[in-house]
């Protein structure tokens, strides 16, 4: 659906006229230049879509328009509206500012660091605050006030919150009330339409019972959004959900002769647990989004002025909530050519259908091919110690020319020839791909790594120096679970959500979770946390199994002293990164590790406080991961050289996690000792 822009609309980030893009999860309209920065942040921060040249579900566009017109941007710029911010020198970007560093720094601070959002008074138990916010969200979605719900989500309310007294989620409430725009907003932030309430009913059931048929149909589409998007990418068609068709699986005419490697890779894909398969499917979804957005970007930009090395996004940006292993696999997806990527998408669609229907593993009669040795290895247990480099610096010229669905004309060609029902040859994919050659040739020489290392360093230094670090993980949008394996699993997910929301939890704990007792059938939660320690050994647990919990905490002065020591060493590491002194990484990381060990030793082996245990786990696991990342700067005996700049990004993220955990421990001990 196209969007007719009005002259009164301006870019939410720089106030430039006639914005042509939208940030769906932020509820804002943005201009081309600011969009280039949004794209480099990744979908976990901002989900961009062109207002005219991208397909829009009508109610999703209506949701974004409503938020924009009702001042959603003031949520992300709350403190800038305070007159005191002018006195402090803080201001938003303007159209005349350069994209880099001016607009980029502002946009990163605004959306990635959430530097300007309204902050609630600090409380002892962050999980209690999140639970209160989620209960407010649960009540608010029955009304049409979208901006109130977006504000609650920005503060940390959980879209998949399972209300312990009401026995349902916000999406159940919105569906029962017929609030379709609220349902769209909740889905953007990860609400699962397949979740059952305490009565065993889903939001779809409530929408149908209430006669909200348009909402019910849209919820079904959201439930299958992942597989629908993959199918549409290949053949320009979506399944007819109204008539019970939930999957379209194109076929490759030239892939009947499966090689042994392809058969082994396909078998490995089928053997993945549902949890790991879901992660892989979501990563491929993100890559499809990147490729399709690239196609629109290249078709709409003034190549002589806008398309530069700082506006290109050659592969998926790093998501700090994911492990380095998963980020590595995500970035390798950009190297797949059109045929390889198409066969990967087809195999994912086939296996998603098999898993949902509970079918046994398919035999050799399947005529699709998976060329996925590297990526499938990244998502298996055996991949932890492979000798591949952590990241590919950039896709090659051959690999980056990859757009099989470049334009509306090509989509229409797919529709006219009914490719979804017949075989597609490599030649047909190449014909579609070649439609972009003319525009891409102008910028192939500019397809370099866009990691903005200097920007990251400046942001990191600001984070280290702030008295209260900004937490962004609590408001990151999550992808709704579109692969519903069974109703039993939905009930299990609801039970886990209720358990989660009754347990105190850190606002930025990405340490390893306890193993899910049902790993082979786990659906995706509203938010998933990733394992941060990928080293050769395991992260030592600070608690002894048989030790009694101790409420005793060290003195505030001792904790502050050790925190200052940690901060000093982190600053040395940042200076080494800024000056490209990579040889200093390992000694700096060792000094940080020693300081962290000394600080952890101040606390009892088994602290009574959940928040103390969480912060200690984040502190120690991040220090171990930092050492592991720094060791990658050593010259290897075999394999391609490590991309030092991308390793540096991970080093900075580890340093940030260490600093945050140390600050949390200072805050906790100060409060406890003053009571």
XYZ file of C-alpha atoms in Angstrom:
675
model
C 0.000 0.000 0.000
C 1.407 3.365 -0.957
C 1.506 6.385 1.281
C 0.461 9.861 0.184
C 2.739 12.251 2.038
C 1.466 15.544 3.344
C 3.554 18.686 3.229
C 3.354 19.063 7.008
C 5.291 15.854 7.613
C 8.929 16.205 8.617
C 11.692 13.796 9.536
C 11.485 12.817 13.203
C 15.271 12.971 13.601
C 16.406 16.070 11.699
C 13.103 17.856 10.831
C 13.878 17.626 7.116
C 10.866 17.900 4.767
C 8.998 15.055 3.044
C 10.238 11.944 4.861
C 9.918 8.873 2.670
C 10.729 6.107 5.176
C 9.139 4.893 8.406
C 10.654 3.331 11.506
C 7.863 0.880 12.262
C 8.735 -0.013 15.849
C 9.488 3.617 16.783
C 6.350 5.070 15.184
C 8.212 7.777 13.266
C 8.766 8.984 9.698
C 12.359 9.626 8.638
C 14.225 11.052 5.658
C 16.648 9.227 3.357
C 19.785 10.389 5.153
C 18.539 9.483 8.615
C 17.234 6.180 7.273
C 20.769 5.249 6.213
C 21.790 5.488 9.877
C 18.724 3.563 11.064
C 19.586 0.724 8.685
C 23.118 0.478 10.075
C 21.692 0.001 13.594
C 19.873 -3.219 12.681
C 16.247 -4.347 12.949
C 16.610 -4.970 16.677
C 16.877 -1.173 17.057
C 14.851 0.199 14.137
C 12.676 -1.580 11.577
C 12.636 0.646 8.494
C 10.212 0.437 5.569
C 9.732 2.742 2.586
C 6.386 4.512 2.638
C 5.742 4.219 -1.104
C 7.852 1.394 -2.496
C 7.356 -1.341 0.111
C 4.254 -3.496 0.653
C 2.284 -2.450 3.736
C -0.502 -4.290 5.526
C -3.085 -1.463 5.729
C -3.512 -1.620 9.503
C 0.253 -1.650 10.115
C 0.642 1.567 8.121
C -2.344 3.038 9.956
C -0.684 2.170 13.260
C 2.550 3.966 12.326
C 0.647 7.001 10.992
C -1.393 7.209 14.196
C 1.708 7.106 16.361
C 3.491 9.708 14.246
C 0.516 12.073 14.231
C 0.028 11.726 17.998
C 3.546 12.666 18.964
C 5.332 9.319 19.281
C 8.590 11.122 18.571
C 8.296 12.948 21.895
C 8.726 9.585 23.616
C 12.218 9.193 22.152
C 13.090 12.901 22.644
C 11.457 13.476 26.023
C 14.368 15.197 27.769
C 15.150 17.345 24.705
C 11.763 19.023 25.134
C 12.907 20.309 28.536
C 14.137 23.931 28.267
C 17.071 22.954 30.469
C 18.379 20.774 27.648
C 19.070 23.914 25.596
C 21.181 25.277 28.427
C 23.122 22.014 28.587
C 23.988 22.233 24.907
C 22.006 19.157 23.898
C 20.033 19.501 20.687
C 18.572 17.314 17.989
C 20.031 17.120 14.501
C 18.932 19.498 11.745
C 18.717 19.004 7.963
C 21.992 20.853 7.353
C 24.016 18.582 9.653
C 26.343 16.036 8.101
C 25.161 12.440 8.218
C 28.455 11.417 9.833
C 29.165 12.132 12.557
C 26.388 14.611 13.469
C 23.155 12.844 12.520
C 24.597 9.406 13.177
C 25.655 10.252 16.738
C 22.286 11.806 17.532
C 20.298 8.892 16.094
C 22.415 6.319 17.920
C 21.972 8.176 21.195
C 18.236 8.547 20.580
C 17.323 4.986 19.621
C 20.218 2.728 20.551
C 21.150 4.259 23.922
C 17.668 5.688 24.635
C 19.464 8.721 26.009
C 16.453 11.061 25.876
C 13.539 8.887 27.008
C 11.748 9.532 30.281
C 13.327 7.641 33.168
C 11.347 6.212 36.046
C 12.629 6.690 39.607
C 15.203 4.018 40.400
C 13.899 1.152 42.519
C 15.609 -1.699 44.289
C 14.047 -4.411 42.159
C 14.034 -3.693 38.417
C 11.787 -6.671 37.721
C 9.061 -5.237 39.944
C 9.116 -2.047 37.890
C 8.936 -4.040 34.640
C 6.034 -6.061 36.042
C 4.159 -2.900 37.048
C 4.706 -1.399 33.598
C 3.533 -4.606 31.951
C 0.364 -4.587 34.060
C -0.290 -1.007 32.943
C 0.208 -2.109 29.343
C -2.188 -4.994 29.945
C -4.873 -2.489 30.986
C -4.107 0.167 28.365
C -4.426 -1.970 25.234
C -8.192 -2.188 25.613
C -8.295 1.514 24.589
C -7.192 3.189 21.365
C -4.421 5.219 22.984
C -1.432 3.889 21.060
C 1.128 6.421 22.256
C 0.531 5.472 25.904
C 1.266 1.842 25.096
C 4.354 2.747 23.069
C 5.599 4.816 26.006
C 5.125 1.855 28.353
C 6.948 -0.428 25.922
C 9.787 2.088 25.688
C 10.129 2.005 29.480
C 10.391 -1.782 29.608
C 6.860 -3.195 29.562
C 6.777 -6.675 28.009
C 4.441 -7.293 25.071
C 4.227 -11.011 25.970
C 3.567 -10.393 29.675
C 1.341 -13.110 31.147
C -0.843 -11.525 33.820
C -0.811 -13.875 36.839
C -4.259 -12.785 38.095
C -6.019 -12.281 34.753
C -4.455 -15.355 33.179
C -3.801 -13.814 29.766
C -1.539 -11.467 27.803
C -2.039 -7.906 26.488
C -2.715 -9.325 23.020
C -5.637 -11.341 24.401
C -7.064 -8.138 25.887
C -6.599 -6.098 22.695
C -8.136 -8.859 20.576
C -11.171 -9.201 22.830
C -11.672 -5.415 22.635
C -11.231 -5.361 18.862
C -8.254 -2.982 19.051
C -6.520 -3.908 15.805
C -3.940 -1.096 15.930
C -2.944 -2.077 19.457
C -2.553 -5.644 18.205
C -0.263 -4.377 15.431
C 1.889 -2.488 17.940
C 2.113 -5.448 20.309
C 3.066 -7.756 17.435
C 5.852 -5.402 16.352
C 7.242 -5.686 19.896
C 7.086 -9.481 19.868
C 3.601 -10.432 21.049
C 2.783 -14.003 20.007
C -0.700 -14.576 18.482
C -0.374 -18.285 19.258
C -0.098 -17.872 23.036
C -2.895 -19.498 25.013
C -4.498 -17.950 28.070
C -5.440 -19.852 31.211
C -8.578 -21.100 29.405
C -6.609 -22.439 26.466
C -7.770 -19.729 24.059
C -5.565 -17.684 21.725
C -5.983 -14.020 20.731
C -7.317 -15.268 17.382
C -10.085 -17.138 19.222
C -11.137 -13.991 21.100
C -11.129 -11.863 17.949
C -13.421 -14.351 16.202
C -15.727 -14.664 19.212
C -16.086 -10.881 19.302
C -16.915 -10.668 15.609
C -13.665 -8.840 14.827
C -13.035 -10.795 11.642
C -10.524 -8.389 10.109
C -8.483 -8.539 13.309
C -8.673 -12.330 13.439
C -7.435 -12.612 9.841
C -4.623 -10.162 10.520
C -3.528 -12.088 13.624
C -3.266 -15.253 11.552
C -1.122 -13.349 9.033
C 1.107 -12.120 11.867
C 1.433 -15.670 13.160
C 2.796 -16.765 9.771
C 4.616 -13.528 8.974
C 8.045 -15.125 8.913
C 7.257 -17.896 6.435
C 4.983 -15.609 4.401
C 7.793 -13.089 3.977
C 10.229 -15.780 2.853
C 7.764 -17.154 0.291
C 6.907 -13.694 -1.030
C 10.605 -12.937 -1.446
C 11.007 -15.876 -3.822
C 7.784 -15.922 -5.809
C 5.817 -12.746 -5.090
C 2.861 -14.596 -3.549
C 1.575 -15.291 -0.071
C -0.506 -18.246 1.146
C -4.287 -18.021 1.269
C -4.756 -18.321 5.019
C -8.526 -17.808 4.782
C -8.838 -21.099 2.916
C -6.442 -23.019 5.120
C -3.325 -22.668 2.969
C -0.558 -21.608 5.335
C 2.586 -22.350 3.310
C 3.846 -21.781 -0.219
C 7.012 -23.707 -0.973
C 8.589 -22.936 -4.367
C 10.706 -25.585 -6.071
C 14.062 -25.352 -7.800
C 14.005 -27.135 -11.152
C 17.772 -27.568 -11.282
C 18.342 -28.953 -7.786
C 17.061 -32.482 -8.243
C 20.575 -33.904 -8.126
C 21.518 -33.482 -4.499
C 25.211 -33.675 -3.703
C 26.377 -35.542 -0.618
C 27.298 -32.219 0.994
C 23.819 -30.835 0.332
C 22.170 -33.968 1.731
C 24.308 -33.787 4.862
C 23.547 -30.108 5.331
C 19.823 -30.687 4.859
C 19.904 -33.493 7.409
C 21.711 -31.231 9.874
C 19.049 -28.548 9.380
C 16.301 -31.077 10.075
C 18.071 -32.286 13.207
C 18.198 -28.834 14.793
C 16.009 -28.340 17.843
C 12.972 -26.145 17.300
C 14.661 -23.393 19.281
C 17.785 -23.335 17.097
C 15.766 -23.766 13.912
C 13.634 -20.770 14.907
C 16.759 -18.684 15.462
C 18.088 -19.625 12.031
C 14.729 -18.850 10.398
C 14.606 -15.431 12.061
C 18.160 -14.695 10.931
C 17.217 -15.546 7.340
C 14.129 -13.337 7.709
C 16.386 -10.442 8.743
C 18.628 -11.090 5.735
C 15.595 -11.093 3.413
C 14.565 -7.766 4.922
C 18.082 -6.384 4.387
C 18.156 -7.486 0.744
C 14.685 -6.187 -0.061
C 15.369 -2.881 1.680
C 18.635 -2.645 -0.268
C 16.700 -3.067 -3.501
C 14.325 -0.220 -2.594
C 17.232 1.896 -1.339
C 19.234 1.514 -4.540
C 16.184 2.226 -6.685
C 15.216 5.427 -4.858
C 18.491 7.159 -3.998
C 20.425 9.868 -5.792
C 23.563 7.802 -6.316
C 25.819 10.788 -6.879
C 25.090 12.331 -3.487
C 23.555 9.862 -1.048
C 24.997 6.450 -1.771
C 28.395 6.379 -0.112
C 30.371 3.903 1.927
C 28.727 5.275 5.068
C 25.179 4.601 3.805
C 25.742 1.053 2.573
C 24.740 -1.876 4.793
C 26.612 -4.822 3.208
C 25.542 -7.396 5.819
C 23.410 -7.653 8.941
C 24.590 -5.318 11.720
C 25.739 -6.870 14.994
C 22.995 -7.499 17.528
C 24.642 -7.262 20.981
C 21.972 -9.490 22.520
C 23.133 -12.383 20.316
C 26.285 -14.413 20.814
C 29.276 -13.707 18.599
C 28.763 -17.147 17.038
C 25.236 -16.278 15.966
C 26.275 -12.845 14.716
C 28.971 -14.526 12.658
C 26.424 -16.807 11.007
C 24.065 -13.915 10.336
C 26.746 -11.934 8.548
C 27.783 -14.905 6.429
C 24.277 -14.936 4.927
C 25.241 -11.895 2.837
C 27.771 -14.006 0.941
C 25.156 -16.371 -0.478
C 24.464 -15.771 -4.166
C 20.888 -15.715 -5.468
C 20.655 -19.457 -6.103
C 22.233 -20.487 -2.802
C 20.074 -18.131 -0.780
C 16.925 -19.239 -2.599
C 17.586 -22.900 -1.835
C 18.242 -22.058 1.801
C 14.920 -20.193 2.021
C 13.097 -23.104 0.364
C 14.530 -25.643 2.793
C 13.571 -23.466 5.754
C 10.013 -23.175 4.422
C 9.831 -26.953 3.896
C 11.094 -27.765 7.363
C 8.897 -25.120 9.014
C 5.858 -26.772 7.436
C 7.043 -30.232 8.483
C 7.621 -29.124 12.074
C 4.273 -27.397 12.437
C 2.372 -30.357 11.035
C 4.363 -32.778 13.154
C 5.456 -34.792 10.106
C 8.401 -37.192 10.345
C 11.711 -36.347 8.692
C 11.336 -36.265 4.932
C 13.172 -38.694 2.683
C 15.344 -38.324 -0.363
C 12.387 -37.535 -2.627
C 12.516 -33.875 -1.557
C 13.845 -31.886 -4.510
C 15.283 -28.860 -2.760
C 18.931 -28.233 -2.031
C 20.601 -26.625 0.980
C 24.033 -25.078 0.497
C 24.442 -24.144 4.117
C 27.462 -25.877 5.562
C 28.868 -22.777 7.238
C 25.614 -21.369 8.557
C 24.199 -24.637 9.825
C 27.450 -25.253 11.666
C 27.063 -21.883 13.360
C 23.728 -22.982 14.829
C 24.764 -26.382 16.140
C 26.498 -27.339 19.343
C 29.545 -28.534 17.423
C 30.129 -25.049 15.990
C 31.459 -23.506 19.172
C 35.121 -24.225 18.450
C 35.316 -23.974 14.664
C 38.244 -22.188 13.075
C 36.264 -19.752 10.949
C 36.860 -16.025 11.485
C 34.283 -14.342 13.715
C 33.007 -12.053 10.991
C 33.392 -11.510 7.285
C 34.502 -7.941 6.733
C 32.335 -7.480 3.655
C 30.655 -9.467 0.945
C 32.517 -9.588 -2.349
C 31.312 -7.838 -5.491
C 30.027 -11.116 -6.835
C 28.167 -11.948 -3.651
C 26.600 -8.550 -3.061
C 24.762 -8.481 -6.387
C 21.916 -10.496 -4.969
C 18.429 -9.102 -5.380
C 15.999 -11.655 -6.848
C 12.916 -9.514 -6.165
C 14.169 -6.102 -7.074
C 11.115 -4.195 -8.169
C 7.356 -4.245 -8.506
C 7.747 -5.210 -12.149
C 9.728 -8.274 -11.189
C 7.157 -9.166 -8.549
C 4.441 -8.915 -11.205
C 6.527 -11.149 -13.478
C 6.584 -13.724 -10.705
C 2.831 -13.472 -10.312
C 2.149 -13.721 -14.023
C 4.250 -16.859 -14.453
C 2.895 -18.428 -11.234
C 6.374 -19.305 -10.032
C 5.098 -20.456 -6.659
C 3.467 -23.496 -8.222
C 6.190 -24.455 -10.693
C 9.943 -24.925 -10.768
C 12.230 -21.910 -10.915
C 15.499 -22.197 -12.782
C 18.716 -20.469 -11.913
C 18.450 -18.600 -15.212
C 15.123 -17.088 -14.170
C 16.636 -15.963 -10.893
C 19.565 -14.466 -12.772
C 17.223 -12.521 -15.057
C 15.579 -10.922 -12.064
C 18.913 -10.331 -10.408
C 20.336 -8.556 -13.464
C 17.620 -5.899 -13.217
C 19.709 -4.245 -10.517
C 23.091 -4.397 -12.212
C 22.886 -0.908 -13.693
C 22.278 0.801 -10.361
C 24.544 -1.420 -8.305
C 27.498 -0.945 -10.661
C 27.701 2.659 -9.515
C 28.404 1.663 -5.940
C 30.176 -1.686 -6.039
C 33.479 0.022 -5.327
C 31.905 1.516 -2.204
C 30.776 -1.781 -0.674
C 33.154 -1.708 2.269
C 32.752 -2.351 5.931
C 30.635 0.286 7.653
C 31.327 -0.407 11.296
C 31.761 3.239 12.358
C 34.423 2.243 14.863
C 35.184 5.790 15.956
C 31.494 6.430 16.673
C 31.288 3.267 18.749
C 34.350 4.269 20.738
C 32.955 7.708 21.514
C 29.643 6.207 22.576
C 31.442 3.663 24.735
C 33.497 6.343 26.450
C 30.351 8.318 27.203
C 28.730 5.199 28.663
C 31.725 4.549 30.902
C 31.644 8.116 32.205
C 27.924 8.313 32.965
C 26.841 7.899 36.555
C 23.910 5.794 35.438
C 24.366 3.696 32.337
C 21.539 3.707 29.852
C 19.820 0.399 29.451
C 18.431 -0.400 26.013
C 17.779 -4.113 26.110
C 14.485 -3.787 27.977
C 12.816 -1.998 25.072
C 14.298 -3.828 22.117
C 11.539 -4.967 19.776
C 11.268 -8.720 19.446
C 10.080 -10.735 16.504
C 6.707 -12.400 17.046
C 6.774 -16.160 17.102
C 5.465 -17.199 13.698
C 6.321 -20.872 13.951
C 3.719 -22.383 16.284
C 4.632 -26.023 16.714
C 1.646 -27.095 18.825
C -0.985 -25.906 21.268
C 0.801 -27.770 24.048
C 3.921 -25.704 23.395
C 1.887 -22.479 23.546
C 0.658 -23.492 26.981
C 4.212 -24.262 28.083
C 5.354 -20.867 26.796
C 2.606 -19.127 28.751
C 3.637 -21.002 31.875
C 7.255 -19.959 31.395
C 6.228 -16.343 30.850
C 4.278 -16.362 34.096
C 7.275 -17.840 35.878
C 9.583 -15.247 34.352
C 7.432 -12.371 35.449
C 7.330 -13.603 39.019
C 11.114 -13.814 39.283
C 13.346 -10.763 39.754
C 15.573 -10.256 36.740
C 18.299 -7.827 35.728
C 17.468 -5.236 33.096
C 20.540 -6.231 31.098
C 21.380 -9.818 31.981
C 22.624 -11.639 28.918
C 24.447 -14.337 30.828
C 23.751 -17.983 30.050
C 20.293 -19.143 31.026
C 19.449 -22.422 32.628
C 18.771 -25.102 30.070
C 15.172 -25.342 28.991
C 13.876 -28.762 30.015
C 12.085 -29.004 26.686
C 14.728 -27.721 24.280
C 13.491 -29.742 21.342
C 10.116 -28.072 21.432
C 10.694 -24.629 22.796
C 8.867 -21.779 21.136
C 10.317 -18.313 21.047
C 9.767 -16.134 24.082
C 8.942 -12.446 23.866
C 12.604 -11.708 24.556
C 15.440 -14.160 24.237
C 18.790 -13.743 25.878
C 21.950 -15.029 24.302
C 24.951 -16.788 25.740
C 27.795 -14.332 26.047
C 30.582 -16.747 26.916
C 31.832 -18.671 23.897
C 35.345 -19.434 25.092
C 37.195 -22.698 25.528
C 36.117 -23.177 29.128
C 32.990 -22.507 31.101
C 32.193 -19.429 33.093
C 32.851 -20.130 36.765
C 29.759 -19.965 38.908
C 30.176 -17.604 41.827
C 27.878 -19.692 43.972
C 28.815 -22.940 45.679
C 26.049 -25.544 45.295
C 25.710 -26.292 48.991
C 26.523 -22.855 50.405
C 23.823 -21.057 52.333
C 22.630 -17.714 50.894
C 24.309 -14.776 52.601
C 22.745 -11.308 52.953
C 26.132 -9.767 53.856
C 27.510 -7.328 51.293
C 30.938 -5.651 51.166
C 31.397 -2.016 52.130
C 30.473 0.601 49.578
C 33.987 2.052 49.712
C 35.586 -1.277 48.737
C 33.189 -1.797 45.838
C 33.715 1.747 44.559
C 37.483 1.320 44.777
C 37.400 -1.883 42.716
C 34.970 -0.302 40.235
C 37.348 2.599 39.708
C 40.138 0.112 39.046
C 37.986 -1.713 36.488
C 36.988 1.575 34.833
C 40.599 2.730 34.608
C 41.613 -0.482 32.850
C 38.631 -0.260 30.484
C 39.637 3.281 29.549
C 43.132 2.018 28.723
C 41.570 -0.638 26.493
C 39.446 1.977 24.726
C 42.454 4.179 24.105
C 44.289 1.197 22.630
C 41.329 0.519 20.334
C 41.087 4.157 19.294
C 44.816 4.246 18.485
C 44.705 0.840 16.727
C 47.143 -0.638 19.259
C 45.719 -4.115 18.956
C 48.738 -5.703 20.634
C 47.570 -4.050 23.849
C 44.201 -5.830 23.856
C 45.358 -8.984 25.613
C 47.327 -7.323 28.452
C 44.464 -4.854 28.984
C 41.926 -7.680 29.102
C 44.067 -9.568 31.597
C 44.249 -6.551 33.899
C 40.488 -6.123 33.609
C 39.995 -9.804 34.409
C 42.167 -9.517 37.518
C 40.238 -6.435 38.678
C 36.911 -8.182 38.061
C 38.061 -11.270 39.979
C 39.097 -9.106 42.918
C 35.788 -7.295 42.913
C 33.782 -10.542 42.729
C 35.818 -11.877 45.661
C 34.440 -9.065 47.846
C 30.966 -10.618 47.685
C 29.785 -13.806 49.417
C 29.967 -17.027 47.415
C 26.192 -17.231 47.295
C 24.564 -13.803 47.695
C 21.009 -13.778 48.933
C 19.956 -11.006 46.529
C 18.910 -12.112 43.042
C 20.053 -8.802 41.578
C 23.517 -9.200 43.114
C 23.835 -12.710 41.683
C 22.689 -11.507 38.271
C 25.140 -8.602 38.244
C 28.012 -10.837 39.356
C 27.227 -13.326 36.585
C 27.210 -10.549 33.999
C 30.442 -9.130 35.409
C 32.407 -12.402 35.393
C 31.038 -13.844 32.150
C 31.717 -10.583 30.303
C 35.288 -10.535 31.596
C 35.874 -14.080 30.358
C 34.306 -13.268 27.010
C 36.474 -10.149 26.747
C 39.579 -12.293 27.125
C 38.291 -14.660 24.466
C 37.611 -11.812 22.021
C 41.017 -10.233 22.627
C 42.781 -13.532 21.961
C 41.430 -13.395 18.416
C 43.941 -10.644 17.659
C 46.737 -13.211 17.905
C 48.015 -14.467 14.524
C 46.512 -17.838 13.689
C 48.274 -20.790 12.153
C 45.461 -21.576 9.747
C 42.351 -20.055 8.287
C 41.601 -16.569 6.983
C 42.823 -13.583 9.010
C 40.544 -12.168 11.677
C 38.769 -8.897 10.882
C 40.295 -6.773 13.632
C 37.745 -3.960 13.391
C 34.789 -6.261 13.938
C 36.597 -7.953 16.824
C 37.078 -4.477 18.288
C 33.311 -3.932 18.200
C 32.828 -7.053 20.290
C 35.601 -5.967 22.671
C 33.803 -2.657 23.209
C 30.503 -4.454 23.864
C 32.179 -6.698 26.453
C 33.710 -3.660 28.129
C 30.278 -2.014 28.252
C 28.740 -5.089 29.911
C 31.531 -5.165 32.515
C 31.112 -1.479 33.284
C 27.347 -1.815 33.567
C 27.563 -4.773 35.928
C 30.094 -2.924 38.108
C 27.839 0.127 38.272
C 24.883 -2.089 39.228
C 26.871 -3.577 42.090
C 27.882 -0.106 43.313
C 24.239 0.989 43.279
C 23.040 -2.127 45.089
C 25.682 -2.021 47.839
C 25.184 1.713 48.373
C 21.445 1.250 48.906
C 21.807 -1.805 51.130
C 24.520 -0.280 53.311
C 22.557 2.947 53.745
C 19.438 1.128 54.898
